[in-house]
Coordinates of C-alpha atoms in Angstrom, one line a residue:
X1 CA 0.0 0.0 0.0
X2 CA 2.7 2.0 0.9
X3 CA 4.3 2.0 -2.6
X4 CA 0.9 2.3 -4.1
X5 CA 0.5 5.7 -2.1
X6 CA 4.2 6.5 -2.8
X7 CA 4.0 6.1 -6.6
X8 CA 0.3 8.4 -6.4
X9 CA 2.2 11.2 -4.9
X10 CA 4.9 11.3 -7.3
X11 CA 2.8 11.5 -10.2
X12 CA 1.3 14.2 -8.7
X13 CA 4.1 16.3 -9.5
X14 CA 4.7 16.1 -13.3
X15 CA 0.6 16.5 -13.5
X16 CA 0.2 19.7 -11.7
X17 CA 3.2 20.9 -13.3
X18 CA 1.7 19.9 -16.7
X19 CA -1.8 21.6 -15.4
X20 CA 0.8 25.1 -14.4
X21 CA 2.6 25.0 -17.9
X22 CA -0.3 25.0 -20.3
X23 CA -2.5 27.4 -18.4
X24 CA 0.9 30.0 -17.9
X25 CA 1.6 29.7 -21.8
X26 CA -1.9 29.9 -22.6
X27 CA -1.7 33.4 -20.8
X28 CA 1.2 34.7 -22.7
X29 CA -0.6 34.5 -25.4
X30 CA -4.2 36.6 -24.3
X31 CA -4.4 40.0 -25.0
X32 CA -5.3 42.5 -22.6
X33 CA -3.4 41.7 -19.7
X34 CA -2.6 44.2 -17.0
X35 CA 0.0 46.3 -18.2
X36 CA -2.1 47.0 -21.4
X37 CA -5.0 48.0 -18.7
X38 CA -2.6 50.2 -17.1
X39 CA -1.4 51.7 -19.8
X40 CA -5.7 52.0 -21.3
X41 CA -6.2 54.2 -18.1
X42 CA -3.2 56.5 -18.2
X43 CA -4.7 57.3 -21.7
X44 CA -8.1 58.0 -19.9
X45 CA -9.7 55.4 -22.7
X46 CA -10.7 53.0 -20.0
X47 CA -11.0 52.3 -16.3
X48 CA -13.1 49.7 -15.7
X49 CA -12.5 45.8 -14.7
X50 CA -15.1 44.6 -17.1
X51 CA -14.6 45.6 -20.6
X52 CA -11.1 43.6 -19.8
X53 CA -11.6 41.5 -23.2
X54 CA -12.5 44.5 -25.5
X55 CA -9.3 46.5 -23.9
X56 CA -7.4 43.3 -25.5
X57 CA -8.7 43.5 -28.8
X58 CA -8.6 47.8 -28.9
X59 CA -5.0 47.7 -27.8
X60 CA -3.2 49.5 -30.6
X61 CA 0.4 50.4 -28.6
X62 CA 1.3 52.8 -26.6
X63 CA -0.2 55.8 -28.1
X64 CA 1.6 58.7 -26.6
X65 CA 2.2 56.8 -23.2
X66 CA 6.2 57.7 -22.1
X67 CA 8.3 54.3 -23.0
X68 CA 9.9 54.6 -19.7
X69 CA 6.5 54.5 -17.9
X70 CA 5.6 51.6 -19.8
X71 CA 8.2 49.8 -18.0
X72 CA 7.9 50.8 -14.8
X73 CA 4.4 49.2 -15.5
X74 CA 6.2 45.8 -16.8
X75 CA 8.3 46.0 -13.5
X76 CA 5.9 46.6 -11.5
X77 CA 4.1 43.6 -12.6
X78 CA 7.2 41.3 -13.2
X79 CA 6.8 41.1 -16.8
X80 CA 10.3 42.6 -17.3
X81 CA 11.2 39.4 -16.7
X82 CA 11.6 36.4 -19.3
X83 CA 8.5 34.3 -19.2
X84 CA 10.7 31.2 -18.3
X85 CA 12.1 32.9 -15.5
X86 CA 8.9 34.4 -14.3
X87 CA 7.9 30.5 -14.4
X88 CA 10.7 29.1 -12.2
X89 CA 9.7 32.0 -9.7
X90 CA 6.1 31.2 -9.4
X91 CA 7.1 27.2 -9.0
X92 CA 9.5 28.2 -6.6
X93 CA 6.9 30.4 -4.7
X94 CA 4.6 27.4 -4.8
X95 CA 6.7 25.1 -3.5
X96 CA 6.6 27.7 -0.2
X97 CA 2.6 27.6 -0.7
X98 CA 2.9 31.2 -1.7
X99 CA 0.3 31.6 -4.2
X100 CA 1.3 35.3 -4.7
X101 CA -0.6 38.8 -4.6
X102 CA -3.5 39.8 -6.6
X103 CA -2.6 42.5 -9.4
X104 CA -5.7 44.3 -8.4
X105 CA -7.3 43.6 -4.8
X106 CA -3.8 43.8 -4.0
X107 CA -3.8 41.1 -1.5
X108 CA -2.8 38.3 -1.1
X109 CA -4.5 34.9 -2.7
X110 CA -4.5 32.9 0.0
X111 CA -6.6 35.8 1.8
X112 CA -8.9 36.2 -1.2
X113 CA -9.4 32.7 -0.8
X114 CA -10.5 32.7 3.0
X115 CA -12.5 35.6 2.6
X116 CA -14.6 34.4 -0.5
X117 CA -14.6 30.7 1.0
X118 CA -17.4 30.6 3.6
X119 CA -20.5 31.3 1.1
X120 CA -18.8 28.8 -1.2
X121 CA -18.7 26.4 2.1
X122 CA -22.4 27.6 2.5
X123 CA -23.8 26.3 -0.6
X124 CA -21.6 23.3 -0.9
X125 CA -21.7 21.7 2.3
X126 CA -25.4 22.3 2.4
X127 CA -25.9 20.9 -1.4
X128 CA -23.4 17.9 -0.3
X129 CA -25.8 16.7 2.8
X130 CA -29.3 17.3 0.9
X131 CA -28.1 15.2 -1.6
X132 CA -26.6 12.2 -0.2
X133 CA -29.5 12.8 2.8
X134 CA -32.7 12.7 0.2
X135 CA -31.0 10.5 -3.1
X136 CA -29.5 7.5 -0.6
X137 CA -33.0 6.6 1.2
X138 CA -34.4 7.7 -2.1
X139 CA -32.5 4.9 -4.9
X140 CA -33.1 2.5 -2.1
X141 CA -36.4 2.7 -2.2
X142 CA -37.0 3.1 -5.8
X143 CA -34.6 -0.3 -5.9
X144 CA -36.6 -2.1 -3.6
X145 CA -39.7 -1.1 -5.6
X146 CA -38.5 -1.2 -8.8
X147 CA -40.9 -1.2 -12.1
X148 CA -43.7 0.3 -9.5
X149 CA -45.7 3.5 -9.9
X150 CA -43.1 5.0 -7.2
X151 CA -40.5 4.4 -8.9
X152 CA -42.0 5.8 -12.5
X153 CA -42.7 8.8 -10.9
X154 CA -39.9 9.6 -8.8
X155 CA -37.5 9.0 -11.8
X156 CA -39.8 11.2 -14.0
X157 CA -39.7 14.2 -10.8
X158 CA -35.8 13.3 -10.5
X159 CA -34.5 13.4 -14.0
X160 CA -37.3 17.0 -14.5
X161 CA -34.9 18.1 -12.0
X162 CA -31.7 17.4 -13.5
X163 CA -33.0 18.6 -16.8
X164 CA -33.7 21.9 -15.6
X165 CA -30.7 24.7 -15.5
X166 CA -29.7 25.6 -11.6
X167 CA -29.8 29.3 -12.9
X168 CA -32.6 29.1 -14.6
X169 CA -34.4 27.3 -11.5
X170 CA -32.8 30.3 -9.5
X171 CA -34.8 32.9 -11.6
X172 CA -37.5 31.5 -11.1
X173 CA -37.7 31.0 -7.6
X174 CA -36.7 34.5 -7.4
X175 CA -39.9 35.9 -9.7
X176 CA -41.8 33.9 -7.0
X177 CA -41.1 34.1 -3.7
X178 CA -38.5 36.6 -3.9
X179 CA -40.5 39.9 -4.8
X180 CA -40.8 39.5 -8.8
X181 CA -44.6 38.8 -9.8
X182 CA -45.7 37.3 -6.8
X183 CA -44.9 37.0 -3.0
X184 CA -41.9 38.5 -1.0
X185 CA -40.8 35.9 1.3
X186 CA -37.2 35.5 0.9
X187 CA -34.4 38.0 0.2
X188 CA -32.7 39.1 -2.8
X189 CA -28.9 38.9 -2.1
X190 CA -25.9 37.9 0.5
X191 CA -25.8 35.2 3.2
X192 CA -27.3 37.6 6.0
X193 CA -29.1 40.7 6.6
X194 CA -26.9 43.9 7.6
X195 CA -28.2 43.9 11.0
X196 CA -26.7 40.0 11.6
X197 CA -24.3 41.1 13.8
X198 CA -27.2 42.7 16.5
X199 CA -29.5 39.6 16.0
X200 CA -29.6 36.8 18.8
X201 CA -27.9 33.5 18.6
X202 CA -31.6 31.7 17.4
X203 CA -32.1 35.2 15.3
X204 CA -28.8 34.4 13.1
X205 CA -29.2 31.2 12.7
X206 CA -33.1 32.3 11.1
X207 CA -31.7 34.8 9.2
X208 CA -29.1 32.5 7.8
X209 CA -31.2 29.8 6.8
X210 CA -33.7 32.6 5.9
X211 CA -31.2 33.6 3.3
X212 CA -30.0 30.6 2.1
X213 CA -32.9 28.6 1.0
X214 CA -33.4 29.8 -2.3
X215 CA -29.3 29.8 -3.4
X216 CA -28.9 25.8 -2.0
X217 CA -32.4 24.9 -3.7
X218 CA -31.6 26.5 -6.9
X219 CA -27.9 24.1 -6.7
X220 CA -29.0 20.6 -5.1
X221 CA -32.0 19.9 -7.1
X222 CA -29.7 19.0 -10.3
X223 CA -27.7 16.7 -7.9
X224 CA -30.8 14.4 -6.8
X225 CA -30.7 12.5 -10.0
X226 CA -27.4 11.1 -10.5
X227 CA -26.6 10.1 -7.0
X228 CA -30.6 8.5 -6.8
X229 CA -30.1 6.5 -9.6
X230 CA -26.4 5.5 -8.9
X231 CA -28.1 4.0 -5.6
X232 CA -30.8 2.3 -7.2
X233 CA -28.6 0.6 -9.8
X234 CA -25.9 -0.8 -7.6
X235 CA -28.8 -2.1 -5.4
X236 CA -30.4 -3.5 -8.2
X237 CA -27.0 -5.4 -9.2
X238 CA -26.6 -6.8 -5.8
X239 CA -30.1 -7.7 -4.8
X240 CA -29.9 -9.7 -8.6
X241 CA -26.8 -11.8 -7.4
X242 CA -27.1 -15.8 -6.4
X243 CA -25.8 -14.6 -2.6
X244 CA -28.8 -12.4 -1.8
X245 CA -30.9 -15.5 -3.4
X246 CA -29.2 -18.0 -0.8
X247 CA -30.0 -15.7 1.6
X248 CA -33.6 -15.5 1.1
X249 CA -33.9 -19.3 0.8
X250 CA -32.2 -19.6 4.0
X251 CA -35.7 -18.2 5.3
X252 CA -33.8 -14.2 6.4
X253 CA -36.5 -11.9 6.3
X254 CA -36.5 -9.3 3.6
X255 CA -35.4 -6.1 5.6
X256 CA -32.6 -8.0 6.8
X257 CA -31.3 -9.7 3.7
X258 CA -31.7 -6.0 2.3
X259 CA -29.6 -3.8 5.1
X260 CA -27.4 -6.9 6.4
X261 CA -26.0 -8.5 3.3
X262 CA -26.9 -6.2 0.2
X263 CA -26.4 -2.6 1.8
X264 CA -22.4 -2.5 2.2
X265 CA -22.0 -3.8 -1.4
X266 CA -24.0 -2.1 -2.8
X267 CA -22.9 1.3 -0.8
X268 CA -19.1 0.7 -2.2
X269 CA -19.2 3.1 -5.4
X270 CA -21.2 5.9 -3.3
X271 CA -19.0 5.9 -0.5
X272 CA -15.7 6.2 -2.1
X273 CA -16.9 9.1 -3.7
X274 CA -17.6 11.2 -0.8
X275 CA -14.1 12.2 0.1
X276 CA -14.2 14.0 -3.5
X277 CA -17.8 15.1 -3.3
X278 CA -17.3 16.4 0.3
X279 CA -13.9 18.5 -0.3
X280 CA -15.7 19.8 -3.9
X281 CA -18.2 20.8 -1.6
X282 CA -16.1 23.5 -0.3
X283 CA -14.5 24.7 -3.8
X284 CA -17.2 23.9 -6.5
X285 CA -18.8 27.2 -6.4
X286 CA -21.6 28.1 -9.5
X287 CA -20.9 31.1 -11.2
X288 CA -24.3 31.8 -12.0
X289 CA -25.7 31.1 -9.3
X290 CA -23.7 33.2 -7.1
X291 CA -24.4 36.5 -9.2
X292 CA -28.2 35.4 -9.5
X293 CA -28.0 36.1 -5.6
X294 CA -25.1 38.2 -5.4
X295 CA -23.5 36.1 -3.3
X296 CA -19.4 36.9 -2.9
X297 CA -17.6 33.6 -3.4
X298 CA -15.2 31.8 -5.3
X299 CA -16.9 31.5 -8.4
X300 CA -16.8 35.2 -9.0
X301 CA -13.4 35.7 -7.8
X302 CA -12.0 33.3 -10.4
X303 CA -14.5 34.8 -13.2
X304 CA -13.2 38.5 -12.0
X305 CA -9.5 37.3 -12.1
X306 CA -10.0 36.1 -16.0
X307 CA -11.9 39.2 -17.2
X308 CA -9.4 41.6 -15.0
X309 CA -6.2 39.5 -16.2
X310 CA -5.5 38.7 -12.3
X311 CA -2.8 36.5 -13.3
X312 CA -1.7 35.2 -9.7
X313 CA -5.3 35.2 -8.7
X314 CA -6.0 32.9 -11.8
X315 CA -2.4 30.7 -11.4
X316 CA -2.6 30.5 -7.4
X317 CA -6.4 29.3 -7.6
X318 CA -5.7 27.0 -10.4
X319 CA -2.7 25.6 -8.4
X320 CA -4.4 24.9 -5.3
X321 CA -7.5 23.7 -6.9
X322 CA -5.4 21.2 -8.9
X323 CA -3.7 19.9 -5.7
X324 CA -6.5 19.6 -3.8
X325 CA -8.5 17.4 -6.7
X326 CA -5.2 15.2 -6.6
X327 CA -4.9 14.6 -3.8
X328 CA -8.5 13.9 -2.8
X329 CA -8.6 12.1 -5.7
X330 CA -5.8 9.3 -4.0
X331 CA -7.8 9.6 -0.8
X332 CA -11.2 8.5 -3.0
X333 CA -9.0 5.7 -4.7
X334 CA -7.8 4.4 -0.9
X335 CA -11.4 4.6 0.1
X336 CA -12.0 1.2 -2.3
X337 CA -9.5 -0.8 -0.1
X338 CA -11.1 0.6 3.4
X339 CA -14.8 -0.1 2.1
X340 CA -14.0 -3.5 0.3
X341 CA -11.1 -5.5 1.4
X342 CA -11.3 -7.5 -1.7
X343 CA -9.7 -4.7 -3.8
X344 CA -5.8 -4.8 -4.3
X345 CA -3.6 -2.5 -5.1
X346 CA -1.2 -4.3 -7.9

């Protein structure tokens, strides 16, 4: 085992380097980056973060901007530097777990990270526990009563649900119970209200959950499906096999053929996937669904750091990201030898 992990963690490195290289050549190679942005607003033609893309393709030179300001701009950046040696020092800087300081927040990632993370933990640890809570008892069930009118319609109201957009769910929760055409009973935006902080113990935790219904409902209902009918086919396969037959004819009763012999097998390819579902949980942040509720979180700040040309926003993301998926991915991969001794390494 211990070779098996050894060997994981050394091809670790050449992937996340190979992840690094493309994305840092890719960028040399994107117009509009920040010293063009500088140099856009000394010139007065632009200011703004978000026409970032149409700065690229407008960028005709320098136009009258001095040459030796131009470079105090490059220096100031570190692209005075040759792009291999601006390479080695970002490698070198992430070997520390210095993920460098944002061109325009001008902090540092790692606190952009911690400051964005908690409404991405919001929304993924809550869509995590929904989903595993309500699709587990759910494919077991729908196993159990398999070809029944249940389990027509609960496949019909699960795979609805998975064919239906999370932003476009989030719209339209918000035309009806969040002032549009109809009622007012949630709110429009952030996690809490701006008085959270004079608000009881029992009054935050209202006004959290207050806030957060309509974000997590918009995101979990496209989960259901997958993990419901993952359930209900491994049960299907195991309940099917000539050992839950023996059982049965040795006279067990049904609920404990079912939850004794049938549930751990059949449990194996959900469970190993939890250690990457759970730690996703805290990074996989939507996009839209954060600026459908104006929430702050990581999906914005990594769509902000491409528009804006955030490079070490973009890079020290990407980096930690990648390690995190690697290495969760090993832990996932161990999971089949703790949940099913049967599994061997070689």
């Amino acid at each position: 085992m211990w070779a098996y992990i050894l060997k994981r963690l050394l091809l670790m490195v050449p992937t996340l380097l190979g992840v690094l290289l493309l994305t840092f050549v890719v960028i040399q190679f994107v117009p509009g980056g920040p010293v063009e942005q500088m140099v856009a607003q000394l010139q007065g033609r632009d200011t703004g973060g978000e026409g970032a893309v149409a700065r690229g393709a407008g960028y005709r030179g320098r136009q009258g901007v001095d040459a030796a300001q131009v470079e105090e701009i490059k220096r100031l950046y570190g692209f005075d530097k040759p792009a291999h040696e601006r390479f080695a020092q970002m490698l070198g800087a992430y070997a520390r777990f210095d993920l460098g300081k944002s061109f325009f927040h001008h902090k540092d990632v790692w606190e952009l990270v911690k400051e964005k993370l908690p409404v991405s933990i919001s929304l993924g640890l809550w869509t995590f526990f929904l989903s595993y809570l309500i699709s587990i008892p759910l494919g077991i069930a729908k196993a159990v009563r398999a070809g029944s009118r249940f389990d027509a319609l609960t496949s019909l109201v699960v795979l609805v649900g998975y064919a239906i957009p999370g932003f476009v769910l989030g719209v339209a929760l918000l035309v009806l119970f969040a002032g549009g055409s109809f009622v007012q009973w949630f709110p429009l935006r952030d996690l809490t209200s701006p008085n959270w902080e004079q608000l009881s113990l029992w009054g935050k935790v209202v006004d959290y959950l207050w806030h957060i219904t309509l974000p997590v409902t918009a995101s979990v209902l496209g989960s259901f499906a997958v993990i419901t009918m993952l359930t209900k086919n491994a049960f299907l396969e195991e309940i099917r096999k000539q050992y839950v037959l023996t059982a049965r004819a040795k006279g067990l009763g049904e609920r404990k053929v079912l939850w004794k012999h049938v549930f751990r097998n059949a449990l194996i390819p959900i469970v190993t996937g939890f250690p990457s579902a759970f730690i996703g949980a805290f990074f996989a942040s939507s996009l839209l669904i954060e600026t459908l509720f104006s929430l702050d979180g990581l999906g914005r700040l990594g769509y902000e750091s491409v528009i804006r040309r955030d490079y070490p926003v973009v890079l020290g993301t990407l980096y930690l990201f990648t390690l995190i998926g690697l290495v969760t991915k090993l832990i996932s991969d161990l999971c089949y030898v703790w949940v099913d001794p049967r599994v061997k390494f070689d």
